[in-house]
PDB file of C-alpha atoms in Angstrom:
ATOM      1  CA  UNK A   7      38.643  -7.770 -55.098  1.00 75.00           C
ATOM      2  CA  UNK A   8      39.249 -11.647 -54.932  1.00 80.00           C
ATOM      3  CA  UNK A   9      42.445 -10.974 -52.452  1.00 86.00           C
ATOM      4  CA  UNK A  10      40.112  -8.742 -50.473  1.00 87.00           C
ATOM      5  CA  UNK A  11      37.717 -11.790 -50.238  1.00 88.00           C
ATOM      6  CA  UNK A  12      40.343 -13.869 -49.004  1.00 88.00           C
ATOM      7  CA  UNK A  13      41.444 -11.479 -46.750  1.00 88.00           C
ATOM      8  CA  UNK A  14      38.042 -11.344 -45.100  1.00 87.00           C
ATOM      9  CA  UNK A  15      37.683 -14.809 -45.090  1.00 86.00           C
ATOM     10  CA  UNK A  16      40.949 -14.919 -43.199  1.00 86.00           C
ATOM     11  CA  UNK A  17      39.707 -12.381 -40.681  1.00 83.00           C
ATOM     12  CA  UNK A  18      36.508 -13.573 -40.284  1.00 81.00           C
ATOM     13  CA  UNK A  19      37.679 -17.263 -39.558  1.00 77.00           C
ATOM     14  CA  UNK A  20      40.041 -15.865 -37.040  1.00 78.00           C
ATOM     15  CA  UNK A  21      37.518 -13.881 -35.060  1.00 73.00           C
ATOM     16  CA  UNK A  22      35.010 -16.724 -35.254  1.00 69.00           C
ATOM     17  CA  UNK A  23      37.711 -19.336 -33.656  1.00 66.00           C
ATOM     18  CA  UNK A  24      38.807 -16.308 -30.988  1.00 67.00           C
ATOM     19  CA  UNK A  25      35.419 -15.330 -29.945  1.00 65.00           C
ATOM     20  CA  UNK A  26      32.831 -18.181 -30.914  1.00 58.00           C
ATOM     21  CA  UNK A  27      31.132 -16.294 -33.554  1.00 64.00           C
ATOM     22  CA  UNK A  28      30.106 -17.171 -36.719  1.00 64.00           C
ATOM     23  CA  UNK A  29      31.954 -14.214 -38.639  1.00 76.00           C
ATOM     24  CA  UNK A  30      28.870 -12.836 -40.058  1.00 83.00           C
ATOM     25  CA  UNK A  31      29.107  -9.663 -38.442  1.00 82.00           C
ATOM     26  CA  UNK A  32      32.674  -9.490 -40.095  1.00 84.00           C
ATOM     27  CA  UNK A  33      31.586 -10.521 -43.467  1.00 90.00           C
ATOM     28  CA  UNK A  34      28.309  -8.505 -44.333  1.00 91.00           C
ATOM     29  CA  UNK A  35      30.144  -5.299 -43.285  1.00 89.00           C
ATOM     30  CA  UNK A  36      33.364  -6.017 -45.474  1.00 88.00           C
ATOM     31  CA  UNK A  37      31.251  -6.748 -48.370  1.00 92.00           C
ATOM     32  CA  UNK A  38      28.920  -4.014 -47.807  1.00 91.00           C
ATOM     33  CA  UNK A  39      32.387  -1.943 -48.618  1.00 89.00           C
ATOM     34  CA  UNK A  40      33.763  -4.027 -51.228  1.00 89.00           C
ATOM     35  CA  UNK A  41      30.757  -4.868 -53.428  1.00 91.00           C
ATOM     36  CA  UNK A  42      30.231  -1.042 -54.367  1.00 90.00           C
ATOM     37  CA  UNK A  43      33.967  -1.263 -55.933  1.00 86.00           C
ATOM     38  CA  UNK A  44      32.850  -3.950 -58.059  1.00 83.00           C
ATOM     39  CA  UNK A  45      29.908  -1.470 -59.262  1.00 85.00           C
ATOM     40  CA  UNK A  46      27.215  -3.086 -57.753  1.00 90.00           C
ATOM     41  CA  UNK A  47      23.871  -1.021 -57.399  1.00 90.00           C
ATOM     42  CA  UNK A  48      23.050   0.353 -53.710  1.00 90.00           C
ATOM     43  CA  UNK A  49      19.786  -1.357 -54.069  1.00 91.00           C
ATOM     44  CA  UNK A  50      21.169  -4.970 -53.972  1.00 94.00           C
ATOM     45  CA  UNK A  51      24.683  -4.404 -52.152  1.00 95.00           C
ATOM     46  CA  UNK A  52      23.313  -5.343 -48.677  1.00 95.00           C
ATOM     47  CA  UNK A  53      21.074  -8.383 -49.908  1.00 96.00           C
ATOM     48  CA  UNK A  54      24.190  -9.688 -51.644  1.00 96.00           C
ATOM     49  CA  UNK A  55      26.206  -9.191 -48.491  1.00 95.00           C
ATOM     50  CA  UNK A  56      23.771 -10.855 -46.040  1.00 95.00           C
ATOM     51  CA  UNK A  57      23.117 -13.855 -48.630  1.00 96.00           C
ATOM     52  CA  UNK A  58      26.679 -14.630 -49.409  1.00 95.00           C
ATOM     53  CA  UNK A  59      27.558 -14.393 -45.731  1.00 93.00           C
ATOM     54  CA  UNK A  60      24.663 -16.981 -44.831  1.00 94.00           C
ATOM     55  CA  UNK A  61      25.733 -19.136 -47.873  1.00 93.00           C
ATOM     56  CA  UNK A  62      29.381 -19.269 -46.231  1.00 91.00           C
ATOM     57  CA  UNK A  63      28.023 -20.213 -42.792  1.00 88.00           C
ATOM     58  CA  UNK A  64      26.048 -22.722 -44.256  1.00 86.00           C
ATOM     59  CA  UNK A  65      29.372 -24.671 -45.041  1.00 80.00           C
ATOM     60  CA  UNK A  66      30.995 -23.561 -41.660  1.00 78.00           C
ATOM     61  CA  UNK A  67      28.198 -24.279 -39.358  1.00 81.00           C
ATOM     62  CA  UNK A  68      28.211 -28.183 -40.113  1.00 82.00           C
ATOM     63  CA  UNK A  69      31.888 -28.399 -38.826  1.00 76.00           C
ATOM     64  CA  UNK A  70      31.122 -26.300 -35.795  1.00 76.00           C
ATOM     65  CA  UNK A  71      28.154 -28.704 -35.011  1.00 82.00           C
ATOM     66  CA  UNK A  72      29.863 -31.777 -35.555  1.00 83.00           C
ATOM     67  CA  UNK A  73      32.675 -30.143 -32.975  1.00 77.00           C
ATOM     68  CA  UNK A  74      30.526 -29.702 -30.449  1.00 78.00           C
ATOM     69  CA  UNK A  75      28.549 -33.102 -31.175  1.00 84.00           C
ATOM     70  CA  UNK A  76      31.798 -34.908 -30.593  1.00 82.00           C
ATOM     71  CA  UNK A  77      31.926 -33.107 -27.193  1.00 80.00           C
ATOM     72  CA  UNK A  78      28.647 -34.112 -26.293  1.00 85.00           C
ATOM     73  CA  UNK A  79      27.759 -30.438 -26.244  1.00 84.00           C
ATOM     74  CA  UNK A  80      24.361 -30.972 -28.516  1.00 88.00           C
ATOM     75  CA  UNK A  81      21.053 -31.729 -27.467  1.00 91.00           C
ATOM     76  CA  UNK A  82      19.288 -32.924 -30.227  1.00 93.00           C
ATOM     77  CA  UNK A  83      15.944 -33.016 -28.849  1.00 93.00           C
ATOM     78  CA  UNK A  84      15.823 -29.502 -28.561  1.00 92.00           C
ATOM     79  CA  UNK A  85      17.486 -29.091 -31.798  1.00 93.00           C
ATOM     80  CA  UNK A  86      14.595 -31.203 -33.543  1.00 93.00           C
ATOM     81  CA  UNK A  87      11.780 -29.034 -31.474  1.00 94.00           C
ATOM     82  CA  UNK A  88      13.522 -26.030 -32.957  1.00 94.00           C
ATOM     83  CA  UNK A  89      14.161 -26.969 -36.730  1.00 95.00           C
ATOM     84  CA  UNK A  90      10.936 -26.226 -38.150  1.00 95.00           C
ATOM     85  CA  UNK A  91      10.947 -22.890 -37.046  1.00 96.00           C
ATOM     86  CA  UNK A  92      14.323 -22.007 -37.621  1.00 95.00           C
ATOM     87  CA  UNK A  93      14.158 -22.892 -41.163  1.00 96.00           C
ATOM     88  CA  UNK A  94      10.566 -21.332 -41.859  1.00 96.00           C
ATOM     89  CA  UNK A  95      11.892 -17.884 -39.765  1.00 96.00           C
ATOM     90  CA  UNK A  96      15.007 -17.745 -41.978  1.00 96.00           C
ATOM     91  CA  UNK A  97      13.155 -17.973 -45.230  1.00 96.00           C
ATOM     92  CA  UNK A  98      11.246 -15.257 -43.760  1.00 97.00           C
ATOM     93  CA  UNK A  99      13.727 -13.298 -43.159  1.00 95.00           C
ATOM     94  CA  UNK A 100      15.284 -13.729 -46.427  1.00 96.00           C
ATOM     95  CA  UNK A 101      11.893 -12.654 -48.257  1.00 96.00           C
ATOM     96  CA  UNK A 102      12.109  -9.526 -45.872  1.00 96.00           C
ATOM     97  CA  UNK A 103      15.308  -8.704 -46.862  1.00 94.00           C
ATOM     98  CA  UNK A 104      13.961  -8.940 -50.665  1.00 95.00           C
ATOM     99  CA  UNK A 105      11.660  -6.346 -50.045  1.00 94.00           C
ATOM    100  CA  UNK A 106      13.543  -3.796 -47.827  1.00 93.00           C
ATOM    101  CA  UNK A 107      15.570  -1.443 -49.087  1.00 92.00           C
ATOM    102  CA  UNK A 108      19.308  -1.128 -48.880  1.00 88.00           C
ATOM    103  CA  UNK A 109      19.426   1.681 -46.467  1.00 91.00           C
ATOM    104  CA  UNK A 110      16.886   0.155 -43.991  1.00 93.00           C
ATOM    105  CA  UNK A 111      18.746  -3.175 -44.041  1.00 91.00           C
ATOM    106  CA  UNK A 112      22.207  -1.267 -43.517  1.00 91.00           C
ATOM    107  CA  UNK A 113      20.586   0.073 -40.455  1.00 92.00           C
ATOM    108  CA  UNK A 114      19.184  -3.286 -39.080  1.00 92.00           C
ATOM    109  CA  UNK A 115      22.700  -4.882 -39.353  1.00 90.00           C
ATOM    110  CA  UNK A 116      24.010  -1.686 -37.823  1.00 90.00           C
ATOM    111  CA  UNK A 117      21.918  -2.130 -34.861  1.00 91.00           C
ATOM    112  CA  UNK A 118      22.532  -5.837 -34.713  1.00 87.00           C
ATOM    113  CA  UNK A 119      26.279  -5.286 -34.375  1.00 86.00           C
ATOM    114  CA  UNK A 120      26.121  -2.668 -31.572  1.00 89.00           C
ATOM    115  CA  UNK A 121      23.491  -4.960 -29.742  1.00 86.00           C
ATOM    116  CA  UNK A 122      26.137  -7.809 -30.110  1.00 82.00           C
ATOM    117  CA  UNK A 123      28.917  -5.333 -29.114  1.00 82.00           C
ATOM    118  CA  UNK A 124      26.962  -4.198 -25.866  1.00 84.00           C
ATOM    119  CA  UNK A 125      26.437  -7.798 -24.894  1.00 77.00           C
ATOM    120  CA  UNK A 126      29.982  -8.955 -25.332  1.00 73.00           C
ATOM    121  CA  UNK A 127      31.300  -5.939 -23.586  1.00 74.00           C
ATOM    122  CA  UNK A 128      29.019  -5.905 -20.581  1.00 75.00           C
ATOM    123  CA  UNK A 129      29.137  -9.770 -20.306  1.00 68.00           C
ATOM    124  CA  UNK A 130      25.449  -9.710 -20.100  1.00 63.00           C
ATOM    125  CA  UNK A 131      24.619 -13.308 -19.196  1.00 61.00           C
ATOM    126  CA  UNK A 132      21.018 -14.023 -18.841  1.00 57.00           C
ATOM    127  CA  UNK A 133      19.661 -16.040 -15.463  1.00 57.00           C
ATOM    128  CA  UNK A 134      18.057 -19.100 -15.779  1.00 54.00           C
ATOM    129  CA  UNK A 135      14.118 -18.895 -15.668  1.00 59.00           C
ATOM    130  CA  UNK A 136      12.672 -22.316 -15.667  1.00 62.00           C
ATOM    131  CA  UNK A 137      12.257 -25.243 -18.172  1.00 73.00           C
ATOM    132  CA  UNK A 138      12.462 -25.090 -21.874  1.00 76.00           C
ATOM    133  CA  UNK A 139       8.881 -24.830 -23.422  1.00 78.00           C
ATOM    134  CA  UNK A 140       7.053 -27.523 -25.508  1.00 83.00           C
ATOM    135  CA  UNK A 141       7.379 -27.969 -29.147  1.00 85.00           C
ATOM    136  CA  UNK A 142       5.229 -25.095 -30.304  1.00 90.00           C
ATOM    137  CA  UNK A 143       6.975 -22.501 -28.168  1.00 89.00           C
ATOM    138  CA  UNK A 144      10.280 -23.899 -29.125  1.00 91.00           C
ATOM    139  CA  UNK A 145       9.061 -23.798 -32.933  1.00 91.00           C
ATOM    140  CA  UNK A 146       7.785 -19.710 -32.258  1.00 93.00           C
ATOM    141  CA  UNK A 147      11.094 -18.897 -30.581  1.00 92.00           C
ATOM    142  CA  UNK A 148      13.114 -20.787 -33.593  1.00 94.00           C
ATOM    143  CA  UNK A 149      11.164 -18.639 -36.093  1.00 96.00           C
ATOM    144  CA  UNK A 150      12.010 -15.451 -34.337  1.00 95.00           C
ATOM    145  CA  UNK A 151      15.598 -16.360 -34.032  1.00 94.00           C
ATOM    146  CA  UNK A 152      15.756 -17.531 -37.614  1.00 94.00           C
ATOM    147  CA  UNK A 153      14.062 -14.562 -39.036  1.00 95.00           C
ATOM    148  CA  UNK A 154      16.295 -12.110 -37.126  1.00 92.00           C
ATOM    149  CA  UNK A 155      19.479 -14.077 -37.876  1.00 91.00           C
ATOM    150  CA  UNK A 156      18.758 -13.987 -41.755  1.00 92.00           C
ATOM    151  CA  UNK A 157      18.253 -10.461 -41.811  1.00 91.00           C
ATOM    152  CA  UNK A 158      21.445  -9.648 -40.238  1.00 89.00           C
ATOM    153  CA  UNK A 159      23.106 -12.534 -41.735  1.00 87.00           C
ATOM    154  CA  UNK A 160      24.657 -14.512 -38.950  1.00 84.00           C
ATOM    155  CA  UNK A 161      24.176 -18.122 -37.967  1.00 78.00           C
ATOM    156  CA  UNK A 162      22.067 -17.301 -34.565  1.00 75.00           C
ATOM    157  CA  UNK A 163      24.607 -18.085 -31.914  1.00 76.00           C
ATOM    158  CA  UNK A 164      23.934 -14.492 -30.830  1.00 77.00           C
ATOM    159  CA  UNK A 165      20.089 -15.020 -30.216  1.00 84.00           C
ATOM    160  CA  UNK A 166      20.234 -18.853 -29.663  1.00 86.00           C
ATOM    161  CA  UNK A 167      22.614 -19.076 -26.880  1.00 81.00           C
ATOM    162  CA  UNK A 168      21.171 -16.283 -24.792  1.00 82.00           C
ATOM    163  CA  UNK A 169      17.493 -18.130 -24.987  1.00 85.00           C
ATOM    164  CA  UNK A 170      18.577 -21.357 -24.170  1.00 86.00           C
ATOM    165  CA  UNK A 171      20.538 -20.169 -21.166  1.00 81.00           C
ATOM    166  CA  UNK A 172      17.293 -18.244 -20.297  1.00 82.00           C
ATOM    167  CA  UNK A 173      15.425 -21.428 -20.530  1.00 81.00           C
ATOM    168  CA  UNK A 174      17.846 -23.557 -18.111  1.00 80.00           C
ATOM    169  CA  UNK A 175      20.638 -25.061 -20.399  1.00 80.00           C
ATOM    170  CA  UNK A 176      24.209 -24.746 -18.928  1.00 79.00           C
ATOM    171  CA  UNK A 177      26.424 -22.781 -20.997  1.00 72.00           C
ATOM    172  CA  UNK A 178      28.101 -25.598 -22.843  1.00 76.00           C
ATOM    173  CA  UNK A 179      25.095 -27.234 -23.958  1.00 83.00           C
ATOM    174  CA  UNK A 180      23.524 -23.806 -24.975  1.00 82.00           C
ATOM    175  CA  UNK A 181      26.475 -22.944 -26.960  1.00 80.00           C
ATOM    176  CA  UNK A 182      26.915 -26.505 -28.804  1.00 83.00           C
ATOM    177  CA  UNK A 183      22.956 -26.661 -29.439  1.00 88.00           C
ATOM    178  CA  UNK A 184      23.163 -23.337 -31.047  1.00 85.00           C
ATOM    179  CA  UNK A 185      25.982 -24.354 -33.170  1.00 84.00           C
ATOM    180  CA  UNK A 186      23.709 -26.873 -34.416  1.00 88.00           C
ATOM    181  CA  UNK A 187      20.950 -24.598 -34.664  1.00 90.00           C
ATOM    182  CA  UNK A 188      22.790 -22.340 -37.055  1.00 88.00           C
ATOM    183  CA  UNK A 189      22.441 -25.021 -39.935  1.00 90.00           C
ATOM    184  CA  UNK A 190      19.075 -24.786 -40.558  1.00 94.00           C
ATOM    185  CA  UNK A 191      19.319 -20.586 -40.237  1.00 93.00           C
ATOM    186  CA  UNK A 192      22.053 -20.993 -42.680  1.00 92.00           C
ATOM    187  CA  UNK A 193      20.622 -23.217 -45.085  1.00 95.00           C
ATOM    188  CA  UNK A 194      17.233 -21.695 -44.913  1.00 95.00           C
ATOM    189  CA  UNK A 195      18.536 -18.367 -45.294  1.00 95.00           C
ATOM    190  CA  UNK A 196      20.992 -18.843 -47.947  1.00 96.00           C
ATOM    191  CA  UNK A 197      18.181 -21.034 -50.112  1.00 97.00           C
ATOM    192  CA  UNK A 198      15.830 -17.817 -49.556  1.00 97.00           C
ATOM    193  CA  UNK A 199      18.227 -15.516 -51.090  1.00 97.00           C
ATOM    194  CA  UNK A 200      19.053 -17.482 -53.772  1.00 97.00           C
ATOM    195  CA  UNK A 201      15.422 -18.026 -54.763  1.00 97.00           C
ATOM    196  CA  UNK A 202      14.694 -14.230 -54.051  1.00 96.00           C
ATOM    197  CA  UNK A 203      17.467 -12.778 -56.194  1.00 96.00           C
ATOM    198  CA  UNK A 204      17.319 -15.258 -58.992  1.00 95.00           C
ATOM    199  CA  UNK A 205      16.116 -12.538 -61.681  1.00 91.00           C
ATOM    200  CA  UNK A 206      17.204  -9.466 -59.838  1.00 94.00           C
ATOM    201  CA  UNK A 207      19.127  -7.584 -62.394  1.00 91.00           C
ATOM    202  CA  UNK A 208      22.562  -5.669 -61.361  1.00 89.00           C
ATOM    203  CA  UNK A 209      24.174  -9.193 -59.699  1.00 92.00           C
ATOM    204  CA  UNK A 210      27.554  -9.440 -60.619  1.00 90.00           C
ATOM    205  CA  UNK A 211      28.282 -13.099 -62.088  1.00 89.00           C
ATOM    206  CA  UNK A 212      28.775 -15.869 -61.282  1.00 92.00           C
ATOM    207  CA  UNK A 213      26.115 -15.825 -58.772  1.00 94.00           C
ATOM    208  CA  UNK A 214      23.249 -17.719 -57.530  1.00 96.00           C
ATOM    209  CA  UNK A 215      20.536 -15.210 -56.756  1.00 96.00           C
ATOM    210  CA  UNK A 216      22.060 -13.128 -54.131  1.00 97.00           C
ATOM    211  CA  UNK A 217      25.091 -15.261 -53.501  1.00 96.00           C
ATOM    212  CA  UNK A 218      27.811 -13.920 -55.095  1.00 94.00           C
ATOM    213  CA  UNK A 219      30.112 -17.305 -55.864  1.00 94.00           C
ATOM    214  CA  UNK A 220      33.721 -15.675 -56.006  1.00 90.00           C
ATOM    215  CA  UNK A 221      32.687 -14.343 -52.616  1.00 91.00           C
ATOM    216  CA  UNK A 222      31.409 -17.303 -50.972  1.00 93.00           C
ATOM    217  CA  UNK A 223      34.337 -19.377 -52.365  1.00 90.00           C
ATOM    218  CA  UNK A 224      37.039 -16.883 -51.215  1.00 88.00           C
ATOM    219  CA  UNK A 225      35.862 -16.155 -47.435  1.00 90.00           C
ATOM    220  CA  UNK A 226      34.428 -19.663 -47.030  1.00 86.00           C
ATOM    221  CA  UNK A 227      37.537 -21.551 -47.872  1.00 85.00           C
ATOM    222  CA  UNK A 228      40.024 -19.225 -45.714  1.00 84.00           C
ATOM    223  CA  UNK A 229      37.498 -18.823 -42.930  1.00 82.00           C
ATOM    224  CA  UNK A 230      37.640 -22.748 -42.508  1.00 79.00           C
ATOM    225  CA  UNK A 231      41.350 -22.795 -42.637  1.00 81.00           C
ATOM    226  CA  UNK A 232      41.839 -19.988 -40.235  1.00 81.00           C
ATOM    227  CA  UNK A 233      39.196 -20.622 -37.470  1.00 73.00           C
ATOM    228  CA  UNK A 234      41.288 -23.687 -35.485  1.00 73.00           C
ATOM    229  CA  UNK A 235      44.023 -20.945 -35.307  1.00 77.00           C
ATOM    230  CA  UNK A 236      41.626 -18.310 -33.508  1.00 70.00           C
ATOM    231  CA  UNK A 237      40.580 -21.087 -31.421  1.00 64.00           C
ATOM    232  CA  UNK A 238      44.107 -21.657 -30.347  1.00 69.00           C
ATOM    233  CA  UNK A 239      44.957 -18.009 -29.929  1.00 70.00           C
ATOM    234  CA  UNK A 240      41.858 -17.694 -27.783  1.00 60.00           C
ATOM    235  CA  UNK A 241      43.585 -20.198 -25.055  1.00 59.00           C
ATOM    236  CA  UNK A 242      46.921 -18.018 -25.219  1.00 67.00           C
ATOM    237  CA  UNK A 243      45.205 -14.399 -24.584  1.00 62.00           C
ATOM    238  CA  UNK A 244      42.835 -13.206 -21.630  1.00 66.00           C
ATOM    239  CA  UNK A 245      39.103 -13.652 -22.621  1.00 59.00           C
ATOM    240  CA  UNK A 246      38.121 -10.470 -21.274  1.00 68.00           C
ATOM    241  CA  UNK A 247      40.311  -8.173 -23.005  1.00 70.00           C
ATOM    242  CA  UNK A 248      39.566 -10.293 -26.636  1.00 67.00           C
ATOM    243  CA  UNK A 249      35.852  -9.623 -25.911  1.00 70.00           C
ATOM    244  CA  UNK A 250      36.118  -6.140 -25.027  1.00 76.00           C
ATOM    245  CA  UNK A 251      38.674  -5.666 -28.183  1.00 76.00           C
ATOM    246  CA  UNK A 252      36.045  -7.345 -30.193  1.00 76.00           C
ATOM    247  CA  UNK A 253      33.203  -5.106 -28.814  1.00 80.00           C
ATOM    248  CA  UNK A 254      35.215  -2.179 -29.734  1.00 85.00           C
ATOM    249  CA  UNK A 255      35.256  -3.420 -33.460  1.00 81.00           C
ATOM    250  CA  UNK A 256      31.413  -4.274 -33.513  1.00 84.00           C
ATOM    251  CA  UNK A 257      30.900  -0.730 -32.208  1.00 89.00           C
ATOM    252  CA  UNK A 258      32.841   0.572 -35.072  1.00 87.00           C
ATOM    253  CA  UNK A 259      31.189  -1.562 -37.771  1.00 86.00           C
ATOM    254  CA  UNK A 260      27.619  -0.784 -36.378  1.00 87.00           C
ATOM    255  CA  UNK A 261      28.246   2.962 -36.267  1.00 90.00           C
ATOM    256  CA  UNK A 262      29.866   3.003 -39.969  1.00 86.00           C
ATOM    257  CA  UNK A 263      26.729   0.897 -41.026  1.00 87.00           C
ATOM    258  CA  UNK A 264      24.439   3.387 -39.501  1.00 89.00           C
ATOM    259  CA  UNK A 265      25.981   6.598 -40.081  1.00 87.00           C
ATOM    260  CA  UNK A 266      27.826   5.834 -43.620  1.00 70.00           C
TER     261      UNK A 266
END
């Protein structure tokens, strides 16, 4: 199982570098398959998978945000306006995942994977419709993005980038600001999963709530190491072919979660 966690980290890191995604849509389904092999009850499998994925992203999101900051890609005033909503939404998403059944969470993650696949395969790019709203509007948007991201176990870029682009940000600033927005989503979501899962029976040790530490270390370490390699490979391949290949993988993952 430890080798499986390491392999998942390698795969998630490569895909994160190749496609600019946080790896959550790889880690959550992989853990959903691996955890039952460890004797984890179905009632907590998806909660552990999502909580552990967010814990991994909480480490990788910081380095990603710093990389975009060095390229002047993060609009920090926009980030600050969204932070309260993102953190609150992530905590709400973790609380919702705690009370939802494992089957319901599988369906939510499966639908999320299919929606991201459709966006990548069809190359859907929202047009710009005006300026960014005020702090209240940004806070509400952040709450929705944070809640949905924590429910699926992703860093939020799949939701933040389209929203920021829709509100008038250029794609590079949207991607960079969304990378920074992944920090409060991942940290708030991971904290929520740790708190809600603290006294839940059936979670293998060592763990902090719903965060399985062995998987966190294995996936986190190797995803950080292999993400730069994925980024280099992205420049050597056709972007359209890469996106469609990843979209096909997400369709398989989504259907497996929905029908498995």
